[in-house]
């Protein structure tokens, strides 16, 4: 446990340039407090002391704003930066050297039973506001972009962005997807454009009929 705590502190210094001293990190980093609280709660959970485990996790949720279910399995050197609003579900599994930013949810869709939360590989970065929902794996060394909603498995060494999340980079190479998130089809705009074209065509036809009528009147006179 003490070895894990030292590793957790070291992870903060390696990944947060704002960290200045061990005293400051131990005293003020809520992500660190949430992780340490979870380690205690998880031991109680594994021992079958479920109510005590939940009570401990709720206490740390209250003081940190970070909710980690005591049943979740967390590896070494997890770094939760800022952390407010982070939610980690019961059957979630997190590997080593993972970085999670504020507002991240590692949750379920509400449809699964049993294993219903994601498994996060090693060396993964999940940026602020991202939602990873469902029982699937985020591969090692992958990155989830800020605000992304990930609903399916992510291969190792991938970068995922967007809603829904799509792989943009894999193994260092840009991935081309059929759907362009910048230029999404707009059925309402398409309908308006078609109506404008039809109106313009009708105007031309009406104008042509008026010209024919004038020509006929002149020929009669």
Tab-separated table of C-alpha atoms in Angstrom:
chain	number	residue	atom	x	y	z
A	1	UNK	CA	0.000	0.000	0.000
A	2	UNK	CA	2.795	2.446	0.910
A	3	UNK	CA	4.656	1.537	-2.274
A	4	UNK	CA	1.514	2.263	-4.312
A	5	UNK	CA	1.097	5.611	-2.544
A	6	UNK	CA	4.666	6.610	-3.406
A	7	UNK	CA	4.048	5.617	-7.029
A	8	UNK	CA	0.835	7.668	-7.072
A	9	UNK	CA	2.720	10.743	-5.825
A	10	UNK	CA	5.483	10.229	-8.382
A	11	UNK	CA	2.871	9.989	-11.158
A	12	UNK	CA	1.618	13.450	-10.201
A	13	UNK	CA	5.095	14.966	-10.529
A	14	UNK	CA	5.665	13.273	-13.885
A	15	UNK	CA	2.385	14.434	-15.428
A	16	UNK	CA	1.538	17.759	-13.782
A	17	UNK	CA	4.029	20.609	-14.274
A	18	UNK	CA	2.159	22.620	-11.617
A	19	UNK	CA	3.214	20.190	-8.845
A	20	UNK	CA	5.905	21.848	-6.720
A	21	UNK	CA	6.403	19.795	-3.560
A	22	UNK	CA	5.390	16.471	-2.034
A	23	UNK	CA	3.700	18.309	0.832
A	24	UNK	CA	1.575	20.334	-1.577
A	25	UNK	CA	0.613	17.277	-3.613
A	26	UNK	CA	-0.354	15.174	-0.591
A	27	UNK	CA	-2.294	18.015	1.002
A	28	UNK	CA	-4.138	19.558	-1.948
A	29	UNK	CA	-4.543	17.086	-4.838
A	30	UNK	CA	-8.126	15.798	-4.734
A	31	UNK	CA	-7.449	13.202	-7.438
A	32	UNK	CA	-4.801	11.667	-5.223
A	33	UNK	CA	-7.157	11.655	-2.223
A	34	UNK	CA	-9.860	9.949	-4.306
A	35	UNK	CA	-7.452	7.224	-5.448
A	36	UNK	CA	-6.197	6.558	-1.926
A	37	UNK	CA	-9.740	6.478	-0.607
A	38	UNK	CA	-10.655	4.018	-3.340
A	39	UNK	CA	-7.802	1.694	-2.456
A	40	UNK	CA	-9.134	1.461	1.102
A	41	UNK	CA	-12.742	1.054	-0.069
A	42	UNK	CA	-11.735	-1.600	-2.617
A	43	UNK	CA	-10.021	-3.707	0.055
A	44	UNK	CA	-13.209	-3.555	2.125
A	45	UNK	CA	-15.256	-4.495	-0.961
A	46	UNK	CA	-13.100	-7.544	-1.659
A	47	UNK	CA	-13.424	-8.565	1.993
A	48	UNK	CA	-17.218	-8.541	1.668
A	49	UNK	CA	-17.750	-5.399	3.749
A	50	UNK	CA	-19.929	-3.825	1.084
A	51	UNK	CA	-21.734	-1.220	3.180
A	52	UNK	CA	-18.491	0.021	4.743
A	53	UNK	CA	-16.886	0.131	1.307
A	54	UNK	CA	-19.744	2.212	-0.082
A	55	UNK	CA	-19.648	4.513	2.944
A	56	UNK	CA	-15.924	5.158	2.433
A	57	UNK	CA	-16.372	5.790	-1.296
A	58	UNK	CA	-19.246	8.203	-0.636
A	59	UNK	CA	-17.178	10.088	1.934
A	60	UNK	CA	-14.369	10.615	-0.576
A	61	UNK	CA	-16.929	11.540	-3.225
A	62	UNK	CA	-18.194	14.240	-0.873
A	63	UNK	CA	-14.754	15.753	-0.209
A	64	UNK	CA	-13.267	15.384	-3.716
A	65	UNK	CA	-16.169	15.503	-6.199
A	66	UNK	CA	-14.837	12.257	-7.693
A	67	UNK	CA	-16.998	9.127	-7.576
A	68	UNK	CA	-15.221	5.776	-7.826
A	69	UNK	CA	-17.272	2.681	-7.073
A	70	UNK	CA	-15.425	0.483	-4.568
A	71	UNK	CA	-15.820	-2.505	-6.894
A	72	UNK	CA	-13.780	-0.864	-9.669
A	73	UNK	CA	-10.297	-2.289	-10.281
A	74	UNK	CA	-7.576	0.327	-10.618
A	75	UNK	CA	-3.946	-0.294	-11.538
A	76	UNK	CA	-0.817	1.548	-10.457
A	77	UNK	CA	0.055	5.180	-11.056
A	78	UNK	CA	-3.400	6.424	-12.041
A	79	UNK	CA	-3.415	10.226	-12.262
A	80	UNK	CA	-6.733	12.085	-12.005
A	81	UNK	CA	-6.028	15.721	-12.886
A	82	UNK	CA	-8.436	18.315	-11.410
A	83	UNK	CA	-10.981	15.503	-11.207
A	84	UNK	CA	-14.263	17.256	-10.428
A	85	UNK	CA	-17.161	15.268	-11.886
A	86	UNK	CA	-15.215	12.077	-12.664
A	87	UNK	CA	-17.363	8.930	-12.363
A	88	UNK	CA	-15.923	5.394	-12.498
A	89	UNK	CA	-18.411	2.503	-12.456
A	90	UNK	CA	-18.461	-0.731	-10.471
A	91	UNK	CA	-17.141	-3.157	-13.097
A	92	UNK	CA	-14.659	-0.739	-14.630
A	93	UNK	CA	-11.051	-1.913	-14.889
A	94	UNK	CA	-8.197	0.557	-15.311
A	95	UNK	CA	-4.626	-0.425	-16.185
A	96	UNK	CA	-1.340	1.208	-15.218
A	97	UNK	CA	-0.152	4.753	-15.963
A	98	UNK	CA	-3.593	6.034	-16.981
A	99	UNK	CA	-4.415	9.755	-16.954
A	100	UNK	CA	-8.001	10.975	-16.508
A	101	UNK	CA	-9.131	14.608	-16.588
A	102	UNK	CA	-12.177	16.322	-15.081
A	103	UNK	CA	-15.711	15.433	-16.105
A	104	UNK	CA	-14.853	11.971	-17.440
A	105	UNK	CA	-17.411	9.170	-17.097
A	106	UNK	CA	-16.430	5.508	-17.338
A	107	UNK	CA	-19.949	4.123	-17.176
A	108	UNK	CA	-22.536	1.795	-18.641
A	109	UNK	CA	-25.368	2.287	-21.092
A	110	UNK	CA	-27.955	0.937	-18.671
A	111	UNK	CA	-28.634	-2.125	-20.848
A	112	UNK	CA	-25.885	-4.534	-19.802
A	113	UNK	CA	-25.755	-6.939	-16.893
A	114	UNK	CA	-22.644	-8.296	-15.224
A	115	UNK	CA	-19.588	-6.630	-16.768
A	116	UNK	CA	-21.137	-3.378	-17.923
A	117	UNK	CA	-18.348	-0.798	-17.670
A	118	UNK	CA	-15.241	-0.269	-19.824
A	119	UNK	CA	-11.813	-1.812	-19.438
A	120	UNK	CA	-9.073	0.781	-19.902
A	121	UNK	CA	-5.634	-0.439	-20.964
A	122	UNK	CA	-2.218	0.845	-19.914
A	123	UNK	CA	-0.871	4.328	-20.711
A	124	UNK	CA	-4.274	5.649	-21.791
A	125	UNK	CA	-5.191	9.361	-21.670
A	126	UNK	CA	-8.872	10.323	-21.353
A	127	UNK	CA	-9.389	14.065	-21.797
A	128	UNK	CA	-11.876	16.296	-20.002
A	129	UNK	CA	-15.583	15.648	-20.469
A	130	UNK	CA	-15.176	12.376	-22.355
A	131	UNK	CA	-17.791	9.652	-21.845
A	132	UNK	CA	-16.824	6.010	-22.302
A	133	UNK	CA	-19.989	3.949	-21.994
A	134	UNK	CA	-20.308	0.175	-22.198
A	135	UNK	CA	-18.478	-3.082	-21.644
A	136	UNK	CA	-15.563	-2.936	-24.092
A	137	UNK	CA	-11.832	-2.210	-24.051
A	138	UNK	CA	-9.832	0.936	-24.650
A	139	UNK	CA	-6.535	-0.401	-26.001
A	140	UNK	CA	-3.098	0.400	-24.587
A	141	UNK	CA	-1.514	3.776	-25.417
A	142	UNK	CA	-4.773	5.223	-26.740
A	143	UNK	CA	-6.084	8.784	-26.353
A	144	UNK	CA	-9.720	9.842	-25.989
A	145	UNK	CA	-10.349	13.454	-27.032
A	146	UNK	CA	-12.121	16.029	-24.884
A	147	UNK	CA	-15.908	15.771	-24.979
A	148	UNK	CA	-15.900	12.546	-26.995
A	149	UNK	CA	-18.559	9.878	-26.500
A	150	UNK	CA	-17.073	6.416	-27.010
A	151	UNK	CA	-19.520	3.538	-27.452
A	152	UNK	CA	-17.372	0.799	-28.981
A	153	UNK	CA	-13.984	-0.838	-28.624
A	154	UNK	CA	-10.864	1.206	-29.336
A	155	UNK	CA	-7.773	-0.616	-30.705
A	156	UNK	CA	-4.351	0.027	-29.128
A	157	UNK	CA	-2.378	3.128	-30.160
A	158	UNK	CA	-5.472	5.007	-31.329
A	159	UNK	CA	-6.749	8.564	-30.995
A	160	UNK	CA	-10.536	8.892	-30.785
A	161	UNK	CA	-12.538	12.128	-31.086
A	162	UNK	CA	-16.121	13.209	-31.724
A	163	UNK	CA	-19.701	12.223	-30.957
A	164	UNK	CA	-19.945	9.358	-31.468
A	165	UNK	CA	-16.239	8.750	-31.006
A	166	UNK	CA	-14.370	7.788	-34.166
A	167	UNK	CA	-10.766	6.738	-34.624
A	168	UNK	CA	-8.758	9.538	-36.248
A	169	UNK	CA	-5.224	8.250	-35.715
A	170	UNK	CA	-4.089	4.643	-35.346
A	171	UNK	CA	-0.497	3.465	-35.027
A	172	UNK	CA	0.674	6.969	-35.894
A	173	UNK	CA	-1.287	7.167	-39.155
A	174	UNK	CA	-4.326	9.292	-39.911
A	175	UNK	CA	-7.493	7.259	-40.416
A	176	UNK	CA	-9.987	8.391	-43.064
A	177	UNK	CA	-13.626	7.821	-42.155
A	178	UNK	CA	-16.578	8.010	-44.501
A	179	UNK	CA	-18.352	10.476	-42.255
A	180	UNK	CA	-16.961	14.006	-42.111
A	181	UNK	CA	-17.861	15.483	-38.709
A	182	UNK	CA	-17.135	19.006	-39.960
A	183	UNK	CA	-19.462	18.802	-42.970
A	184	UNK	CA	-22.379	16.717	-41.753
A	185	UNK	CA	-25.381	16.340	-44.092
A	186	UNK	CA	-28.257	18.698	-43.220
A	187	UNK	CA	-31.613	17.356	-44.487
A	188	UNK	CA	-33.470	20.575	-43.576
A	189	UNK	CA	-31.011	22.731	-45.502
A	190	UNK	CA	-31.203	20.321	-48.449
A	191	UNK	CA	-35.010	20.566	-48.471
A	192	UNK	CA	-34.930	24.374	-48.340
A	193	UNK	CA	-32.387	24.438	-51.186
A	194	UNK	CA	-34.632	22.181	-53.307
A	195	UNK	CA	-37.676	24.368	-52.614
A	196	UNK	CA	-35.737	27.484	-53.610
A	197	UNK	CA	-34.722	25.854	-56.871
A	198	UNK	CA	-38.339	24.866	-57.587
A	199	UNK	CA	-39.598	28.380	-56.781
A	200	UNK	CA	-37.004	29.869	-59.118
A	201	UNK	CA	-38.088	27.472	-61.842
A	202	UNK	CA	-41.748	28.422	-61.302
A	203	UNK	CA	-40.852	32.112	-61.531
A	204	UNK	CA	-39.180	31.529	-64.876
A	205	UNK	CA	-42.204	29.609	-66.173
A	206	UNK	CA	-44.640	32.314	-64.999
A	207	UNK	CA	-42.460	34.981	-66.604
A	208	UNK	CA	-42.425	33.004	-69.848
A	209	UNK	CA	-46.235	32.644	-69.780
A	210	UNK	CA	-46.635	36.393	-69.255
A	211	UNK	CA	-44.377	37.100	-72.235
A	212	UNK	CA	-46.421	34.697	-74.380
A	213	UNK	CA	-49.630	36.392	-73.263
A	214	UNK	CA	-48.272	39.834	-74.198
A	215	UNK	CA	-47.155	38.568	-77.601
A	216	UNK	CA	-50.603	37.054	-78.236
A	217	UNK	CA	-52.341	40.326	-77.251
A	218	UNK	CA	-50.097	42.337	-79.581
A	219	UNK	CA	-50.747	39.944	-82.459
A	220	UNK	CA	-54.541	40.246	-81.961
A	221	UNK	CA	-54.399	44.039	-82.030
